[in-house]
Amino acid sequence: MTAATATATGNTSATAPSDHLSILFEPLKMGSLTLPNRFAMAALTRDRCYPTNVPTDMMVEYYRQRAKGGVGLIISEGILVEQLGTVYPHAPGIWTEEHVSAWKKITDAVHEEGSRIFAQLWHVGRCQHNDASERIASGKPIYAPSPIAARNGKFRFLPGEPMYSTPLEMSDPNEYIEIFRRAAINAKKAGFDGVEIYAGGGFLIHTFLDNTSNQRTDQWGGSAKNRARFGLEVVKAVTE
């Protein structure tokens, strides 16, 4: 649209918008990775892992279409690093070999079309409900930095559309750092070109950073430095 507008208005100078935009089609060096162009696709939750949290053939086609459209880098939808009762009951996971094999079909499709893809590693933390079938199947309680419930979320697939459950305070955050590490290893096995760590949205890493959700008095809470510790340790583990 920009190029067409420039032509219609007679703007044919060297500084026309079309000239400035041409750099978007040039390759981009990003660490050890070279992107074919500078267009990137942001993460979009799709909820297409029905009836489980294992990626499906529909997702293979979806990501292939995005890559075929010419995008240089795709950031995947949020990928759960462990089995959780989320408000997105059909979001994909990456904690089993079955997940790895299913994602490998997707990364292969993206690479066949000449694009690159990063896995967005996601832990929803306290944004869960005790009655969600996925959480019940995991047999694991809901944990967060502090036993404070998140507000305003609704589980529309549960009777009465309840809000988030109150979590338990996790005793050892290091266990969750290891969960992110294993997810990164699985992402590499699945053929992803890199990972993005989901650290916002009121989810696990964010709740450590925020002093309204993190009221710990140990090395993981209190000062800004301590509240940042968990996220920084996750980055370190994933990088390793």
CSV table of C-alpha atoms in Angstrom, one decimal:
chain,number,residue,atom,x,y,z
A,1,MET,CA,0.0,0.0,0.0
A,2,THR,CA,2.8,2.4,0.8
A,3,ALA,CA,4.5,1.9,-2.6
A,4,ALA,CA,1.2,2.3,-4.4
A,5,THR,CA,0.5,5.5,-2.5
A,6,ALA,CA,3.9,6.9,-3.4
A,7,THR,CA,3.3,6.3,-7.1
A,8,ALA,CA,-0.2,7.8,-7.1
A,9,THR,CA,1.1,11.0,-5.5
A,10,GLY,CA,4.0,11.3,-7.9
A,11,ASN,CA,6.6,10.8,-5.1
A,12,THR,CA,9.5,9.1,-7.0
A,13,SER,CA,12.4,10.5,-5.1
A,14,ALA,CA,15.2,8.4,-3.5
A,15,THR,CA,13.6,8.8,-0.1
A,16,ALA,CA,10.2,7.3,-1.2
A,17,PRO,CA,8.7,5.0,1.4
A,18,SER,CA,9.1,2.0,-0.9
A,19,ASP,CA,12.9,2.5,-0.8
A,20,HIS,CA,13.0,2.6,3.0
A,21,LEU,CA,10.9,-0.6,3.2
A,22,SER,CA,13.1,-2.6,0.8
A,23,ILE,CA,15.5,-3.4,3.7
A,24,LEU,CA,12.7,-5.6,5.1
A,25,PHE,CA,13.3,-8.1,2.3
A,26,GLU,CA,17.0,-8.4,3.1
A,27,PRO,CA,18.5,-11.3,5.2
A,28,LEU,CA,19.2,-10.6,8.9
A,29,LYS,CA,22.0,-12.1,10.9
A,30,MET,CA,20.7,-13.0,14.4
A,31,GLY,CA,23.5,-14.7,16.4
A,32,SER,CA,24.4,-17.9,14.6
A,33,LEU,CA,21.1,-17.8,12.7
A,34,THR,CA,20.4,-16.0,9.4
A,35,LEU,CA,16.8,-15.1,8.7
A,36,PRO,CA,15.8,-14.9,5.0
A,37,ASN,CA,14.1,-11.6,5.5
A,38,ARG,CA,13.1,-9.2,8.4
A,39,PHE,CA,9.4,-10.1,8.6
A,40,ALA,CA,8.5,-11.9,11.8
A,41,MET,CA,5.2,-13.4,13.0
A,42,ALA,CA,4.2,-12.8,16.6
A,43,ALA,CA,2.8,-15.7,18.8
A,44,LEU,CA,-0.9,-16.4,18.5
A,45,THR,CA,-2.7,-18.9,20.7
A,46,ARG,CA,-4.7,-21.2,18.5
A,47,ASP,CA,-6.2,-23.9,20.8
A,48,ARG,CA,-6.0,-26.5,18.1
A,49,CYS,CA,-4.5,-29.4,20.0
A,50,TYR,CA,-7.9,-31.2,20.3
A,51,PRO,CA,-8.5,-33.6,22.0
A,52,THR,CA,-5.1,-33.5,23.8
A,53,ASN,CA,-2.2,-31.0,24.1
A,54,VAL,CA,-0.2,-32.8,21.3
A,55,PRO,CA,0.2,-30.7,18.1
A,56,THR,CA,-2.0,-31.9,15.3
A,57,ASP,CA,-1.8,-32.2,11.5
A,58,MET,CA,-4.0,-29.0,11.3
A,59,MET,CA,-1.2,-27.2,13.1
A,60,VAL,CA,1.4,-28.5,10.6
A,61,GLU,CA,-0.7,-27.0,7.8
A,62,TYR,CA,-1.2,-23.7,9.7
A,63,TYR,CA,2.5,-23.1,10.2
A,64,ARG,CA,3.3,-24.2,6.7
A,65,GLN,CA,0.9,-21.6,5.4
A,66,ARG,CA,2.5,-18.9,7.5
A,67,ALA,CA,6.0,-19.9,6.3
A,68,LYS,CA,4.9,-20.2,2.7
A,69,GLY,CA,3.6,-16.6,2.9
A,70,GLY,CA,7.2,-15.5,3.1
A,71,VAL,CA,7.7,-14.7,6.8
A,72,GLY,CA,11.3,-14.9,7.9
A,73,LEU,CA,10.8,-15.9,11.5
A,74,ILE,CA,7.8,-17.4,13.3
A,75,ILE,CA,7.4,-17.2,17.1
A,76,SER,CA,5.2,-20.2,18.0
A,77,GLU,CA,2.0,-20.0,20.0
A,78,GLY,CA,2.6,-20.4,23.8
A,79,ILE,CA,3.9,-23.9,24.4
A,80,LEU,CA,3.2,-25.3,27.9
A,81,VAL,CA,6.4,-26.6,29.6
A,82,GLU,CA,4.4,-29.0,31.9
A,83,GLN,CA,0.8,-30.3,32.1
A,84,LEU,CA,-1.4,-27.5,33.5
A,85,GLY,CA,-5.1,-26.6,33.9
A,86,THR,CA,-5.1,-23.5,31.8
A,87,VAL,CA,-7.8,-21.2,30.4
A,88,TYR,CA,-6.7,-22.6,27.0
A,89,PRO,CA,-7.5,-26.3,27.3
A,90,HIS,CA,-6.2,-27.2,23.9
A,91,ALA,CA,-2.9,-25.4,24.0
A,92,PRO,CA,0.2,-27.4,23.0
A,93,GLY,CA,2.8,-28.9,25.3
A,94,ILE,CA,6.4,-29.9,25.0
A,95,TRP,CA,7.1,-32.2,28.0
A,96,THR,CA,7.0,-35.6,26.4
A,97,GLU,CA,8.6,-37.4,23.4
A,98,GLU,CA,5.1,-37.5,21.7
A,99,HIS,CA,5.1,-33.7,21.9
A,100,VAL,CA,8.6,-33.5,20.4
A,101,SER,CA,7.7,-35.8,17.5
A,102,ALA,CA,4.6,-33.8,16.7
A,103,TRP,CA,6.5,-30.4,16.8
A,104,LYS,CA,9.2,-31.9,14.6
A,105,LYS,CA,6.6,-32.3,11.8
A,106,ILE,CA,5.8,-28.5,12.2
A,107,THR,CA,9.4,-27.3,12.3
A,108,ASP,CA,10.2,-29.5,9.2
A,109,ALA,CA,7.3,-27.9,7.3
A,110,VAL,CA,8.5,-24.4,8.2
A,111,HIS,CA,12.0,-25.2,7.2
A,112,GLU,CA,10.9,-26.7,3.9
A,113,GLU,CA,9.3,-23.4,3.1
A,114,GLY,CA,12.5,-21.5,3.9
A,115,SER,CA,11.5,-19.9,7.2
A,116,ARG,CA,12.8,-20.2,10.8
A,117,ILE,CA,10.8,-20.9,13.9
A,118,PHE,CA,11.2,-20.3,17.7
A,119,ALA,CA,9.3,-22.1,20.4
A,120,GLN,CA,7.7,-19.8,22.9
A,121,LEU,CA,8.1,-21.5,26.3
A,122,TRP,CA,5.2,-20.9,28.6
A,123,HIS,CA,4.3,-21.7,32.2
A,124,VAL,CA,1.0,-20.1,33.3
A,125,GLY,CA,1.8,-20.4,37.0
A,126,ARG,CA,-1.2,-19.5,39.2
A,127,CYS,CA,-3.5,-18.8,36.2
A,128,GLN,CA,-5.2,-22.3,36.6
A,129,HIS,CA,-8.2,-23.9,38.2
A,130,ASN,CA,-8.2,-27.0,40.4
A,131,ASP,CA,-11.1,-28.5,38.4
A,132,ALA,CA,-9.5,-28.2,35.0
A,133,SER,CA,-9.2,-31.7,33.6
A,134,GLU,CA,-5.6,-31.2,32.5
A,135,ARG,CA,-4.6,-30.2,35.9
A,136,ILE,CA,-6.4,-33.1,37.5
A,137,ALA,CA,-4.7,-35.5,35.1
A,138,SER,CA,-1.3,-34.1,36.1
A,139,GLY,CA,-2.0,-34.9,39.7
A,140,LYS,CA,0.0,-31.8,40.7
A,141,PRO,CA,-1.3,-28.9,42.8
A,142,ILE,CA,-1.2,-25.3,41.6
A,143,TYR,CA,2.0,-23.5,42.7
A,144,ALA,CA,3.1,-19.8,42.6
A,145,PRO,CA,5.6,-17.6,44.4
A,146,SER,CA,3.0,-16.7,47.0
A,147,PRO,CA,-0.4,-18.2,47.9
A,148,ILE,CA,-2.3,-15.3,46.2
A,149,ALA,CA,-5.0,-15.9,43.6
A,150,ALA,CA,-5.0,-14.1,40.2
A,151,ARG,CA,-8.0,-12.0,39.5
A,152,ASN,CA,-10.5,-11.6,36.6
A,153,GLY,CA,-9.7,-14.8,34.6
A,154,LYS,CA,-12.7,-17.0,33.7
A,155,PHE,CA,-12.8,-20.7,32.9
A,156,ARG,CA,-15.6,-20.7,30.4
A,157,PHE,CA,-15.4,-24.5,29.9
A,158,LEU,CA,-16.1,-25.1,33.6
A,159,PRO,CA,-19.6,-24.9,35.2
A,160,GLY,CA,-20.3,-21.4,36.5
A,161,GLU,CA,-17.2,-20.0,34.7
A,162,PRO,CA,-15.1,-19.8,37.9
A,163,MET,CA,-12.1,-17.6,38.3
A,164,TYR,CA,-8.6,-18.7,39.1
A,165,SER,CA,-7.9,-21.0,42.1
A,166,THR,CA,-5.7,-19.9,44.9
A,167,PRO,CA,-2.2,-21.5,44.5
A,168,LEU,CA,0.1,-23.0,47.1
A,169,GLU,CA,3.4,-21.3,47.7
A,170,MET,CA,6.2,-23.2,46.0
A,171,SER,CA,8.9,-24.4,48.3
A,172,ASP,CA,11.7,-24.7,45.8
A,173,PRO,CA,11.6,-22.5,42.7
A,174,ASN,CA,14.6,-24.4,41.3
A,175,GLU,CA,12.3,-27.2,40.4
A,176,TYR,CA,10.6,-24.9,37.9
A,177,ILE,CA,13.8,-23.6,36.5
A,178,GLU,CA,14.6,-27.3,35.6
A,179,ILE,CA,11.2,-27.6,34.0
A,180,PHE,CA,12.1,-24.7,31.6
A,181,ARG,CA,15.5,-26.3,31.0
A,182,ARG,CA,14.0,-29.6,30.0
A,183,ALA,CA,11.5,-27.8,27.7
A,184,ALA,CA,14.4,-26.0,26.0
A,185,ILE,CA,16.1,-29.3,25.4
A,186,ASN,CA,12.9,-30.7,24.0
A,187,ALA,CA,12.5,-27.7,21.7
A,188,LYS,CA,16.0,-28.2,20.3
A,189,LYS,CA,15.2,-31.9,19.7
A,190,ALA,CA,12.0,-30.9,18.0
A,191,GLY,CA,14.0,-28.8,15.5
A,192,PHE,CA,13.2,-25.3,16.6
A,193,ASP,CA,15.8,-22.7,15.7
A,194,GLY,CA,15.6,-21.0,19.1
A,195,VAL,CA,13.2,-20.2,22.0
A,196,GLU,CA,11.4,-17.3,23.4
A,197,ILE,CA,10.7,-17.3,27.1
A,198,TYR,CA,7.2,-16.0,28.0
A,199,ALA,CA,7.7,-13.6,30.9
A,200,GLY,CA,4.6,-11.5,30.9
A,201,GLY,CA,0.8,-11.8,31.0
A,202,GLY,CA,0.5,-12.5,34.7
A,203,PHE,CA,2.1,-15.9,34.3
A,204,LEU,CA,4.8,-17.6,36.3
A,205,ILE,CA,7.9,-15.5,35.6
A,206,HIS,CA,5.8,-12.3,35.8
A,207,THR,CA,4.4,-13.3,39.2
A,208,PHE,CA,8.0,-13.5,40.6
A,209,LEU,CA,8.8,-10.0,39.2
A,210,ASP,CA,5.6,-8.3,40.5
A,211,ASN,CA,5.6,-7.4,44.2
A,212,THR,CA,1.8,-7.7,44.4
A,213,SER,CA,2.0,-11.4,43.6
A,214,ASN,CA,5.4,-12.2,45.1
A,215,GLN,CA,5.5,-11.5,48.8
A,216,ARG,CA,8.3,-13.9,49.7
A,217,THR,CA,10.9,-13.0,52.2
A,218,ASP,CA,13.6,-15.4,51.0
A,219,GLN,CA,16.1,-15.0,48.2
A,220,TRP,CA,13.3,-15.1,45.6
A,221,GLY,CA,11.3,-12.1,46.9
A,222,GLY,CA,11.6,-8.7,48.5
A,223,SER,CA,14.1,-6.6,46.6
A,224,ALA,CA,13.9,-6.0,42.8
A,225,LYS,CA,17.1,-8.1,42.5
A,226,ASN,CA,15.6,-11.0,44.4
A,227,ARG,CA,12.3,-10.8,42.4
A,228,ALA,CA,14.2,-10.9,39.1
A,229,ARG,CA,16.3,-13.9,40.2
A,230,PHE,CA,13.8,-16.5,39.0
A,231,GLY,CA,13.5,-15.1,35.5
A,232,LEU,CA,17.2,-14.6,35.2
A,233,GLU,CA,17.9,-18.2,36.3
A,234,VAL,CA,15.4,-19.4,33.8
A,235,VAL,CA,17.2,-17.5,31.0
A,236,LYS,CA,20.5,-19.0,32.2
A,237,ALA,CA,19.2,-22.5,32.3
A,238,VAL,CA,17.6,-22.2,28.8
A,239,THR,CA,20.7,-20.7,27.4
A,240,GLU,CA,22.8,-23.6,28.7
